[in-house]
Amino acid sequence: MAIQTNVTLDATGLACPMPIVKTKKAMNAMEPGQVLEVLATDKGSKADLQAWAASSGHQYIGIIEEGSVLKHYLRKSNGEEETEKKHPYVISNEELAEKLHDSSVIIVDVREAAEYAFTHIPGAVSIPLGDLEKEASSLNKEAEIYVVCRTGNRSDLAAQQLAKQGFQNVINVVPGMSQWTGETASL
């Protein structure tokens, strides 16, 4: 049985945050109730698009994997759902760099493992966004937790997710590793 879609978006070959950026633009042009098919090759899009749909009120219907292509299916909200949320607590890269010498600070890097392996903030804990729900219990709910990704989009979704799980002091780092000029490490 073929899945009926109204619009197909080709995001193959694009890396985060572009599949989300293009999906958001496509959704804005669609009518409520219509279904969008997003073709992507970025493995991170599995978690990214689901989290974005949840934060924006759209319905993430599912995914079909065909070789290296991931086919995501999303239904545009009818407008009764909440508008896209942003995590209210944000810090700049420079402000985080000043806090790195505080041993109580926890930095959670929600990029994919390969991104983390090549360059990350020293001491940052790697928990890819797709693993965050099950791995969050390993974090101290009372600690200051700074969430970082490449551009601030995945980390925003992760910060919202942690806040919903009862974490009291979660801060999104913007713009993230794409413009990080502080010290870095690699595996």
JSON list of C-alpha atoms in Angstrom, two decimals:
[
{"chain": "A", "resi": 1, "resn": "MET", "atom": "CA", "xyz": [0.00, 0.00, 0.00]},
{"chain": "A", "resi": 2, "resn": "ALA", "atom": "CA", "xyz": [1.46, 3.34, -1.08]},
{"chain": "A", "resi": 3, "resn": "ILE", "atom": "CA", "xyz": [1.50, 6.19, 1.41]},
{"chain": "A", "resi": 4, "resn": "GLN", "atom": "CA", "xyz": [-0.50, 9.18, 0.15]},
{"chain": "A", "resi": 5, "resn": "THR", "atom": "CA", "xyz": [1.50, 12.40, 0.41]},
{"chain": "A", "resi": 6, "resn": "ASN", "atom": "CA", "xyz": [0.79, 15.93, -0.70]},
{"chain": "A", "resi": 7, "resn": "VAL", "atom": "CA", "xyz": [4.36, 17.19, -0.92]},
{"chain": "A", "resi": 8, "resn": "THR", "atom": "CA", "xyz": [7.76, 15.49, -1.24]},
{"chain": "A", "resi": 9, "resn": "LEU", "atom": "CA", "xyz": [10.86, 17.30, -0.02]},
{"chain": "A", "resi": 10, "resn": "ASP", "atom": "CA", "xyz": [14.30, 16.11, -1.14]},
{"chain": "A", "resi": 11, "resn": "ALA", "atom": "CA", "xyz": [16.79, 16.76, 1.66]},
{"chain": "A", "resi": 12, "resn": "THR", "atom": "CA", "xyz": [19.22, 14.01, 0.61]},
{"chain": "A", "resi": 13, "resn": "GLY", "atom": "CA", "xyz": [22.86, 14.91, 1.03]},
{"chain": "A", "resi": 14, "resn": "LEU", "atom": "CA", "xyz": [22.08, 17.67, 3.54]},
{"chain": "A", "resi": 15, "resn": "ALA", "atom": "CA", "xyz": [23.38, 17.69, 7.12]},
{"chain": "A", "resi": 16, "resn": "CYS", "atom": "CA", "xyz": [21.85, 19.19, 10.26]},
{"chain": "A", "resi": 17, "resn": "PRO", "atom": "CA", "xyz": [20.23, 21.65, 10.53]},
{"chain": "A", "resi": 18, "resn": "MET", "atom": "CA", "xyz": [19.23, 21.81, 6.84]},
{"chain": "A", "resi": 19, "resn": "PRO", "atom": "CA", "xyz": [16.69, 18.93, 6.80]},
{"chain": "A", "resi": 20, "resn": "ILE", "atom": "CA", "xyz": [14.79, 20.66, 9.62]},
{"chain": "A", "resi": 21, "resn": "VAL", "atom": "CA", "xyz": [15.13, 24.12, 8.04]},
{"chain": "A", "resi": 22, "resn": "LYS", "atom": "CA", "xyz": [13.79, 22.85, 4.71]},
{"chain": "A", "resi": 23, "resn": "THR", "atom": "CA", "xyz": [11.04, 20.81, 6.41]},
{"chain": "A", "resi": 24, "resn": "LYS", "atom": "CA", "xyz": [9.88, 23.87, 8.36]},
{"chain": "A", "resi": 25, "resn": "LYS", "atom": "CA", "xyz": [9.77, 25.95, 5.16]},
{"chain": "A", "resi": 26, "resn": "ALA", "atom": "CA", "xyz": [7.84, 23.23, 3.30]},
{"chain": "A", "resi": 27, "resn": "MET", "atom": "CA", "xyz": [5.35, 22.85, 6.18]},
{"chain": "A", "resi": 28, "resn": "ASN", "atom": "CA", "xyz": [4.73, 26.60, 6.24]},
{"chain": "A", "resi": 29, "resn": "ALA", "atom": "CA", "xyz": [3.59, 26.43, 2.60]},
{"chain": "A", "resi": 30, "resn": "MET", "atom": "CA", "xyz": [1.22, 23.47, 3.17]},
{"chain": "A", "resi": 31, "resn": "GLU", "atom": "CA", "xyz": [-2.42, 23.34, 4.20]},
{"chain": "A", "resi": 32, "resn": "PRO", "atom": "CA", "xyz": [-3.41, 21.87, 7.60]},
{"chain": "A", "resi": 33, "resn": "GLY", "atom": "CA", "xyz": [-3.84, 18.10, 7.47]},
{"chain": "A", "resi": 34, "resn": "GLN", "atom": "CA", "xyz": [-1.59, 17.62, 4.45]},
{"chain": "A", "resi": 35, "resn": "VAL", "atom": "CA", "xyz": [1.20, 15.04, 4.58]},
{"chain": "A", "resi": 36, "resn": "LEU", "atom": "CA", "xyz": [4.85, 15.80, 3.83]},
{"chain": "A", "resi": 37, "resn": "GLU", "atom": "CA", "xyz": [7.36, 13.17, 2.76]},
{"chain": "A", "resi": 38, "resn": "VAL", "atom": "CA", "xyz": [10.96, 14.16, 3.57]},
{"chain": "A", "resi": 39, "resn": "LEU", "atom": "CA", "xyz": [13.75, 12.24, 1.84]},
{"chain": "A", "resi": 40, "resn": "ALA", "atom": "CA", "xyz": [16.96, 12.42, 3.87]},
{"chain": "A", "resi": 41, "resn": "THR", "atom": "CA", "xyz": [20.32, 10.67, 4.11]},
{"chain": "A", "resi": 42, "resn": "ASP", "atom": "CA", "xyz": [21.46, 12.29, 7.38]},
{"chain": "A", "resi": 43, "resn": "LYS", "atom": "CA", "xyz": [21.10, 9.57, 10.06]},
{"chain": "A", "resi": 44, "resn": "GLY", "atom": "CA", "xyz": [20.61, 12.31, 12.65]},
{"chain": "A", "resi": 45, "resn": "SER", "atom": "CA", "xyz": [17.37, 13.27, 10.90]},
{"chain": "A", "resi": 46, "resn": "LYS", "atom": "CA", "xyz": [15.69, 10.28, 12.59]},
{"chain": "A", "resi": 47, "resn": "ALA", "atom": "CA", "xyz": [15.75, 11.97, 15.99]},
{"chain": "A", "resi": 48, "resn": "ASP", "atom": "CA", "xyz": [15.85, 15.56, 14.71]},
{"chain": "A", "resi": 49, "resn": "LEU", "atom": "CA", "xyz": [12.63, 15.48, 12.68]},
{"chain": "A", "resi": 50, "resn": "GLN", "atom": "CA", "xyz": [10.69, 13.61, 15.37]},
{"chain": "A", "resi": 51, "resn": "ALA", "atom": "CA", "xyz": [11.79, 16.09, 18.04]},
{"chain": "A", "resi": 52, "resn": "TRP", "atom": "CA", "xyz": [11.07, 19.08, 15.77]},
{"chain": "A", "resi": 53, "resn": "ALA", "atom": "CA", "xyz": [7.57, 17.76, 14.96]},
{"chain": "A", "resi": 54, "resn": "ALA", "atom": "CA", "xyz": [6.85, 17.30, 18.68]},
{"chain": "A", "resi": 55, "resn": "SER", "atom": "CA", "xyz": [8.03, 20.82, 19.54]},
{"chain": "A", "resi": 56, "resn": "SER", "atom": "CA", "xyz": [6.15, 22.45, 16.67]},
{"chain": "A", "resi": 57, "resn": "GLY", "atom": "CA", "xyz": [2.84, 20.64, 17.13]},
{"chain": "A", "resi": 58, "resn": "HIS", "atom": "CA", "xyz": [3.00, 18.72, 13.85]},
{"chain": "A", "resi": 59, "resn": "GLN", "atom": "CA", "xyz": [2.47, 14.95, 13.78]},
{"chain": "A", "resi": 60, "resn": "TYR", "atom": "CA", "xyz": [5.44, 12.72, 13.03]},
{"chain": "A", "resi": 61, "resn": "ILE", "atom": "CA", "xyz": [3.74, 9.78, 11.31]},
{"chain": "A", "resi": 62, "resn": "GLY", "atom": "CA", "xyz": [6.72, 7.48, 10.77]},
{"chain": "A", "resi": 63, "resn": "ILE", "atom": "CA", "xyz": [9.80, 6.53, 8.80]},
{"chain": "A", "resi": 64, "resn": "ILE", "atom": "CA", "xyz": [10.64, 4.04, 6.06]},
{"chain": "A", "resi": 65, "resn": "GLU", "atom": "CA", "xyz": [14.29, 3.19, 5.39]},
{"chain": "A", "resi": 66, "resn": "GLU", "atom": "CA", "xyz": [15.17, 2.32, 1.79]},
{"chain": "A", "resi": 67, "resn": "GLY", "atom": "CA", "xyz": [18.90, 1.71, 1.58]},
{"chain": "A", "resi": 68, "resn": "SER", "atom": "CA", "xyz": [20.65, 4.93, 2.57]},
{"chain": "A", "resi": 69, "resn": "VAL", "atom": "CA", "xyz": [17.50, 7.05, 2.09]},
{"chain": "A", "resi": 70, "resn": "LEU", "atom": "CA", "xyz": [15.25, 7.76, 5.06]},
{"chain": "A", "resi": 71, "resn": "LYS", "atom": "CA", "xyz": [11.66, 8.60, 4.13]},
{"chain": "A", "resi": 72, "resn": "HIS", "atom": "CA", "xyz": [10.03, 10.61, 6.92]},
{"chain": "A", "resi": 73, "resn": "TYR", "atom": "CA", "xyz": [6.30, 11.28, 6.95]},
{"chain": "A", "resi": 74, "resn": "LEU", "atom": "CA", "xyz": [4.83, 14.28, 8.78]},
{"chain": "A", "resi": 75, "resn": "ARG", "atom": "CA", "xyz": [1.29, 15.68, 8.93]},
{"chain": "A", "resi": 76, "resn": "LYS", "atom": "CA", "xyz": [0.83, 19.44, 9.21]},
{"chain": "A", "resi": 77, "resn": "SER", "atom": "CA", "xyz": [-1.07, 20.51, 12.30]},
{"chain": "A", "resi": 78, "resn": "ASN", "atom": "CA", "xyz": [-4.50, 22.05, 11.96]},
{"chain": "A", "resi": 79, "resn": "GLY", "atom": "CA", "xyz": [-3.44, 25.10, 13.94]},
{"chain": "A", "resi": 80, "resn": "GLU", "atom": "CA", "xyz": [-5.06, 23.97, 17.18]},
{"chain": "A", "resi": 81, "resn": "GLU", "atom": "CA", "xyz": [-1.80, 22.45, 18.38]},
{"chain": "A", "resi": 82, "resn": "GLU", "atom": "CA", "xyz": [0.81, 24.58, 20.09]},
{"chain": "A", "resi": 83, "resn": "THR", "atom": "CA", "xyz": [3.11, 26.74, 18.02]},
{"chain": "A", "resi": 84, "resn": "GLU", "atom": "CA", "xyz": [6.78, 25.81, 17.92]},
{"chain": "A", "resi": 85, "resn": "LYS", "atom": "CA", "xyz": [8.40, 26.16, 21.33]},
{"chain": "A", "resi": 86, "resn": "LYS", "atom": "CA", "xyz": [11.89, 27.36, 22.09]},
{"chain": "A", "resi": 87, "resn": "HIS", "atom": "CA", "xyz": [13.72, 26.56, 25.31]},
{"chain": "A", "resi": 88, "resn": "PRO", "atom": "CA", "xyz": [13.70, 29.80, 27.36]},
{"chain": "A", "resi": 89, "resn": "TYR", "atom": "CA", "xyz": [17.19, 29.51, 28.88]},
{"chain": "A", "resi": 90, "resn": "VAL", "atom": "CA", "xyz": [20.06, 30.23, 26.49]},
{"chain": "A", "resi": 91, "resn": "ILE", "atom": "CA", "xyz": [23.76, 31.02, 26.88]},
{"chain": "A", "resi": 92, "resn": "SER", "atom": "CA", "xyz": [26.33, 32.10, 24.29]},
{"chain": "A", "resi": 93, "resn": "ASN", "atom": "CA", "xyz": [29.45, 30.14, 23.40]},
{"chain": "A", "resi": 94, "resn": "GLU", "atom": "CA", "xyz": [31.56, 32.85, 25.05]},
{"chain": "A", "resi": 95, "resn": "GLU", "atom": "CA", "xyz": [29.58, 32.70, 28.29]},
{"chain": "A", "resi": 96, "resn": "LEU", "atom": "CA", "xyz": [29.96, 28.92, 28.40]},
{"chain": "A", "resi": 97, "resn": "ALA", "atom": "CA", "xyz": [33.73, 29.17, 27.77]},
{"chain": "A", "resi": 98, "resn": "GLU", "atom": "CA", "xyz": [33.99, 31.27, 30.96]},
{"chain": "A", "resi": 99, "resn": "LYS", "atom": "CA", "xyz": [32.28, 28.48, 32.96]},
{"chain": "A", "resi": 100, "resn": "LEU", "atom": "CA", "xyz": [34.49, 25.60, 31.79]},
{"chain": "A", "resi": 101, "resn": "HIS", "atom": "CA", "xyz": [36.73, 25.76, 34.86]},
{"chain": "A", "resi": 102, "resn": "ASP", "atom": "CA", "xyz": [33.76, 25.16, 37.20]},
{"chain": "A", "resi": 103, "resn": "SER", "atom": "CA", "xyz": [33.83, 21.43, 37.98]},
{"chain": "A", "resi": 104, "resn": "SER", "atom": "CA", "xyz": [30.10, 21.38, 38.81]},
{"chain": "A", "resi": 105, "resn": "VAL", "atom": "CA", "xyz": [29.14, 22.33, 35.23]},
{"chain": "A", "resi": 106, "resn": "ILE", "atom": "CA", "xyz": [27.87, 19.48, 33.04]},
{"chain": "A", "resi": 107, "resn": "ILE", "atom": "CA", "xyz": [28.04, 19.86, 29.26]},
{"chain": "A", "resi": 108, "resn": "VAL", "atom": "CA", "xyz": [25.92, 17.45, 27.23]},
{"chain": "A", "resi": 109, "resn": "ASP", "atom": "CA", "xyz": [26.80, 17.24, 23.53]},
{"chain": "A", "resi": 110, "resn": "VAL", "atom": "CA", "xyz": [23.72, 15.95, 21.63]},
{"chain": "A", "resi": 111, "resn": "ARG", "atom": "CA", "xyz": [25.37, 15.69, 18.20]},
{"chain": "A", "resi": 112, "resn": "GLU", "atom": "CA", "xyz": [25.88, 12.29, 16.61]},
{"chain": "A", "resi": 113, "resn": "ALA", "atom": "CA", "xyz": [28.79, 10.21, 17.92]},
{"chain": "A", "resi": 114, "resn": "ALA", "atom": "CA", "xyz": [30.88, 10.81, 14.79]},
{"chain": "A", "resi": 115, "resn": "GLU", "atom": "CA", "xyz": [30.54, 14.59, 15.13]},
{"chain": "A", "resi": 116, "resn": "TYR", "atom": "CA", "xyz": [31.57, 14.37, 18.79]},
{"chain": "A", "resi": 117, "resn": "ALA", "atom": "CA", "xyz": [34.54, 12.11, 18.00]},
{"chain": "A", "resi": 118, "resn": "PHE", "atom": "CA", "xyz": [36.17, 14.63, 15.68]},
{"chain": "A", "resi": 119, "resn": "THR", "atom": "CA", "xyz": [35.80, 17.69, 17.90]},
{"chain": "A", "resi": 120, "resn": "HIS", "atom": "CA", "xyz": [34.09, 18.44, 21.20]},
{"chain": "A", "resi": 121, "resn": "ILE", "atom": "CA", "xyz": [34.39, 20.61, 24.28]},
{"chain": "A", "resi": 122, "resn": "PRO", "atom": "CA", "xyz": [36.76, 18.91, 26.77]},
{"chain": "A", "resi": 123, "resn": "GLY", "atom": "CA", "xyz": [34.76, 17.09, 29.43]},
{"chain": "A", "resi": 124, "resn": "ALA", "atom": "CA", "xyz": [31.50, 17.18, 27.47]},
{"chain": "A", "resi": 125, "resn": "VAL", "atom": "CA", "xyz": [29.33, 14.07, 27.76]},
{"chain": "A", "resi": 126, "resn": "SER", "atom": "CA", "xyz": [28.21, 12.61, 24.42]},
{"chain": "A", "resi": 127, "resn": "ILE", "atom": "CA", "xyz": [24.51, 11.72, 24.37]},
{"chain": "A", "resi": 128, "resn": "PRO", "atom": "CA", "xyz": [23.11, 11.93, 20.81]},
{"chain": "A", "resi": 129, "resn": "LEU", "atom": "CA", "xyz": [19.62, 13.46, 20.68]},
{"chain": "A", "resi": 130, "resn": "GLY", "atom": "CA", "xyz": [18.09, 10.13, 19.64]},
{"chain": "A", "resi": 131, "resn": "ASP", "atom": "CA", "xyz": [19.46, 8.49, 22.82]},
{"chain": "A", "resi": 132, "resn": "LEU", "atom": "CA", "xyz": [18.67, 11.30, 25.24]},
{"chain": "A", "resi": 133, "resn": "GLU", "atom": "CA", "xyz": [15.36, 9.99, 26.53]},
{"chain": "A", "resi": 134, "resn": "LYS", "atom": "CA", "xyz": [16.86, 6.70, 27.70]},
{"chain": "A", "resi": 135, "resn": "GLU", "atom": "CA", "xyz": [20.24, 8.16, 28.78]},
{"chain": "A", "resi": 136, "resn": "ALA", "atom": "CA", "xyz": [18.91, 11.19, 30.69]},
{"chain": "A", "resi": 137, "resn": "SER", "atom": "CA", "xyz": [18.69, 9.18, 33.91]},
{"chain": "A", "resi": 138, "resn": "SER", "atom": "CA", "xyz": [22.51, 9.12, 34.01]},
{"chain": "A", "resi": 139, "resn": "LEU", "atom": "CA", "xyz": [22.51, 12.92, 34.56]},
{"chain": "A", "resi": 140, "resn": "ASN", "atom": "CA", "xyz": [22.08, 14.78, 37.85]},
{"chain": "A", "resi": 141, "resn": "LYS", "atom": "CA", "xyz": [18.70, 16.55, 37.77]},
{"chain": "A", "resi": 142, "resn": "GLU", "atom": "CA", "xyz": [19.95, 19.20, 40.23]},
{"chain": "A", "resi": 143, "resn": "ALA", "atom": "CA", "xyz": [23.12, 20.14, 38.28]},
{"chain": "A", "resi": 144, "resn": "GLU", "atom": "CA", "xyz": [23.61, 23.01, 35.84]},
{"chain": "A", "resi": 145, "resn": "ILE", "atom": "CA", "xyz": [23.42, 21.30, 32.45]},
{"chain": "A", "resi": 146, "resn": "TYR", "atom": "CA", "xyz": [24.57, 23.08, 29.29]},
{"chain": "A", "resi": 147, "resn": "VAL", "atom": "CA", "xyz": [23.34, 21.41, 26.11]},
{"chain": "A", "resi": 148, "resn": "VAL", "atom": "CA", "xyz": [25.36, 21.87, 22.91]},
{"chain": "A", "resi": 149, "resn": "CYS", "atom": "CA", "xyz": [25.03, 20.71, 19.30]},
{"chain": "A", "resi": 150, "resn": "ARG", "atom": "CA", "xyz": [26.34, 22.07, 16.01]},
{"chain": "A", "resi": 151, "resn": "THR", "atom": "CA", "xyz": [24.02, 25.08, 15.61]},
{"chain": "A", "resi": 152, "resn": "GLY", "atom": "CA", "xyz": [21.71, 25.28, 18.62]},
{"chain": "A", "resi": 153, "resn": "ASN", "atom": "CA", "xyz": [18.72, 23.52, 17.01]},
{"chain": "A", "resi": 154, "resn": "ARG", "atom": "CA", "xyz": [19.15, 19.97, 18.31]},
{"chain": "A", "resi": 155, "resn": "SER", "atom": "CA", "xyz": [20.32, 21.32, 21.66]},
{"chain": "A", "resi": 156, "resn": "ASP", "atom": "CA", "xyz": [17.14, 23.42, 21.88]},
{"chain": "A", "resi": 157, "resn": "LEU", "atom": "CA", "xyz": [15.03, 20.29, 21.36]},
{"chain": "A", "resi": 158, "resn": "ALA", "atom": "CA", "xyz": [17.18, 18.38, 23.87]},
{"chain": "A", "resi": 159, "resn": "ALA", "atom": "CA", "xyz": [16.89, 21.15, 26.48]},
{"chain": "A", "resi": 160, "resn": "GLN", "atom": "CA", "xyz": [13.09, 21.09, 26.12]},
{"chain": "A", "resi": 161, "resn": "GLN", "atom": "CA", "xyz": [13.12, 17.30, 26.47]},
{"chain": "A", "resi": 162, "resn": "LEU", "atom": "CA", "xyz": [15.25, 17.43, 29.65]},
{"chain": "A", "resi": 163, "resn": "ALA", "atom": "CA", "xyz": [13.06, 20.15, 31.16]},
{"chain": "A", "resi": 164, "resn": "LYS", "atom": "CA", "xyz": [9.98, 17.97, 30.56]},
{"chain": "A", "resi": 165, "resn": "GLN", "atom": "CA", "xyz": [11.78, 15.15, 32.41]},
{"chain": "A", "resi": 166, "resn": "GLY", "atom": "CA", "xyz": [12.18, 17.35, 35.48]},
{"chain": "A", "resi": 167, "resn": "PHE", "atom": "CA", "xyz": [15.66, 18.78, 35.02]},
{"chain": "A", "resi": 168, "resn": "GLN", "atom": "CA", "xyz": [15.65, 22.15, 36.80]},
{"chain": "A", "resi": 169, "resn": "ASN", "atom": "CA", "xyz": [18.66, 24.01, 35.39]},
{"chain": "A", "resi": 170, "resn": "VAL", "atom": "CA", "xyz": [19.05, 23.26, 31.66]},
{"chain": "A", "resi": 171, "resn": "ILE", "atom": "CA", "xyz": [20.61, 25.86, 29.35]},
{"chain": "A", "resi": 172, "resn": "ASN", "atom": "CA", "xyz": [20.87, 25.73, 25.54]},
{"chain": "A", "resi": 173, "resn": "VAL", "atom": "CA", "xyz": [24.24, 26.83, 24.10]},
{"chain": "A", "resi": 174, "resn": "VAL", "atom": "CA", "xyz": [23.89, 29.01, 20.98]},
{"chain": "A", "resi": 175, "resn": "PRO", "atom": "CA", "xyz": [25.26, 28.99, 18.30]},
{"chain": "A", "resi": 176, "resn": "GLY", "atom": "CA", "xyz": [27.06, 25.80, 19.34]},
{"chain": "A", "resi": 177, "resn": "MET", "atom": "CA", "xyz": [30.01, 23.93, 17.91]},
{"chain": "A", "resi": 178, "resn": "SER", "atom": "CA", "xyz": [29.75, 25.45, 14.41]},
{"chain": "A", "resi": 179, "resn": "GLN", "atom": "CA", "xyz": [31.17, 28.68, 15.89]},
{"chain": "A", "resi": 180, "resn": "TRP", "atom": "CA", "xyz": [32.97, 27.38, 18.99]},
{"chain": "A", "resi": 181, "resn": "THR", "atom": "CA", "xyz": [36.35, 29.12, 19.35]},
{"chain": "A", "resi": 182, "resn": "GLY", "atom": "CA", "xyz": [37.25, 27.71, 22.77]},
{"chain": "A", "resi": 183, "resn": "GLU", "atom": "CA", "xyz": [39.37, 24.69, 23.60]},
{"chain": "A", "resi": 184, "resn": "THR", "atom": "CA", "xyz": [38.44, 21.42, 21.87]},
{"chain": "A", "resi": 185, "resn": "ALA", "atom": "CA", "xyz": [39.33, 17.75, 22.15]},
{"chain": "A", "resi": 186, "resn": "SER", "atom": "CA", "xyz": [38.90, 14.76, 19.88]},
{"chain": "A", "resi": 187, "resn": "LEU", "atom": "CA", "xyz": [38.90, 10.99, 20.35]}
]
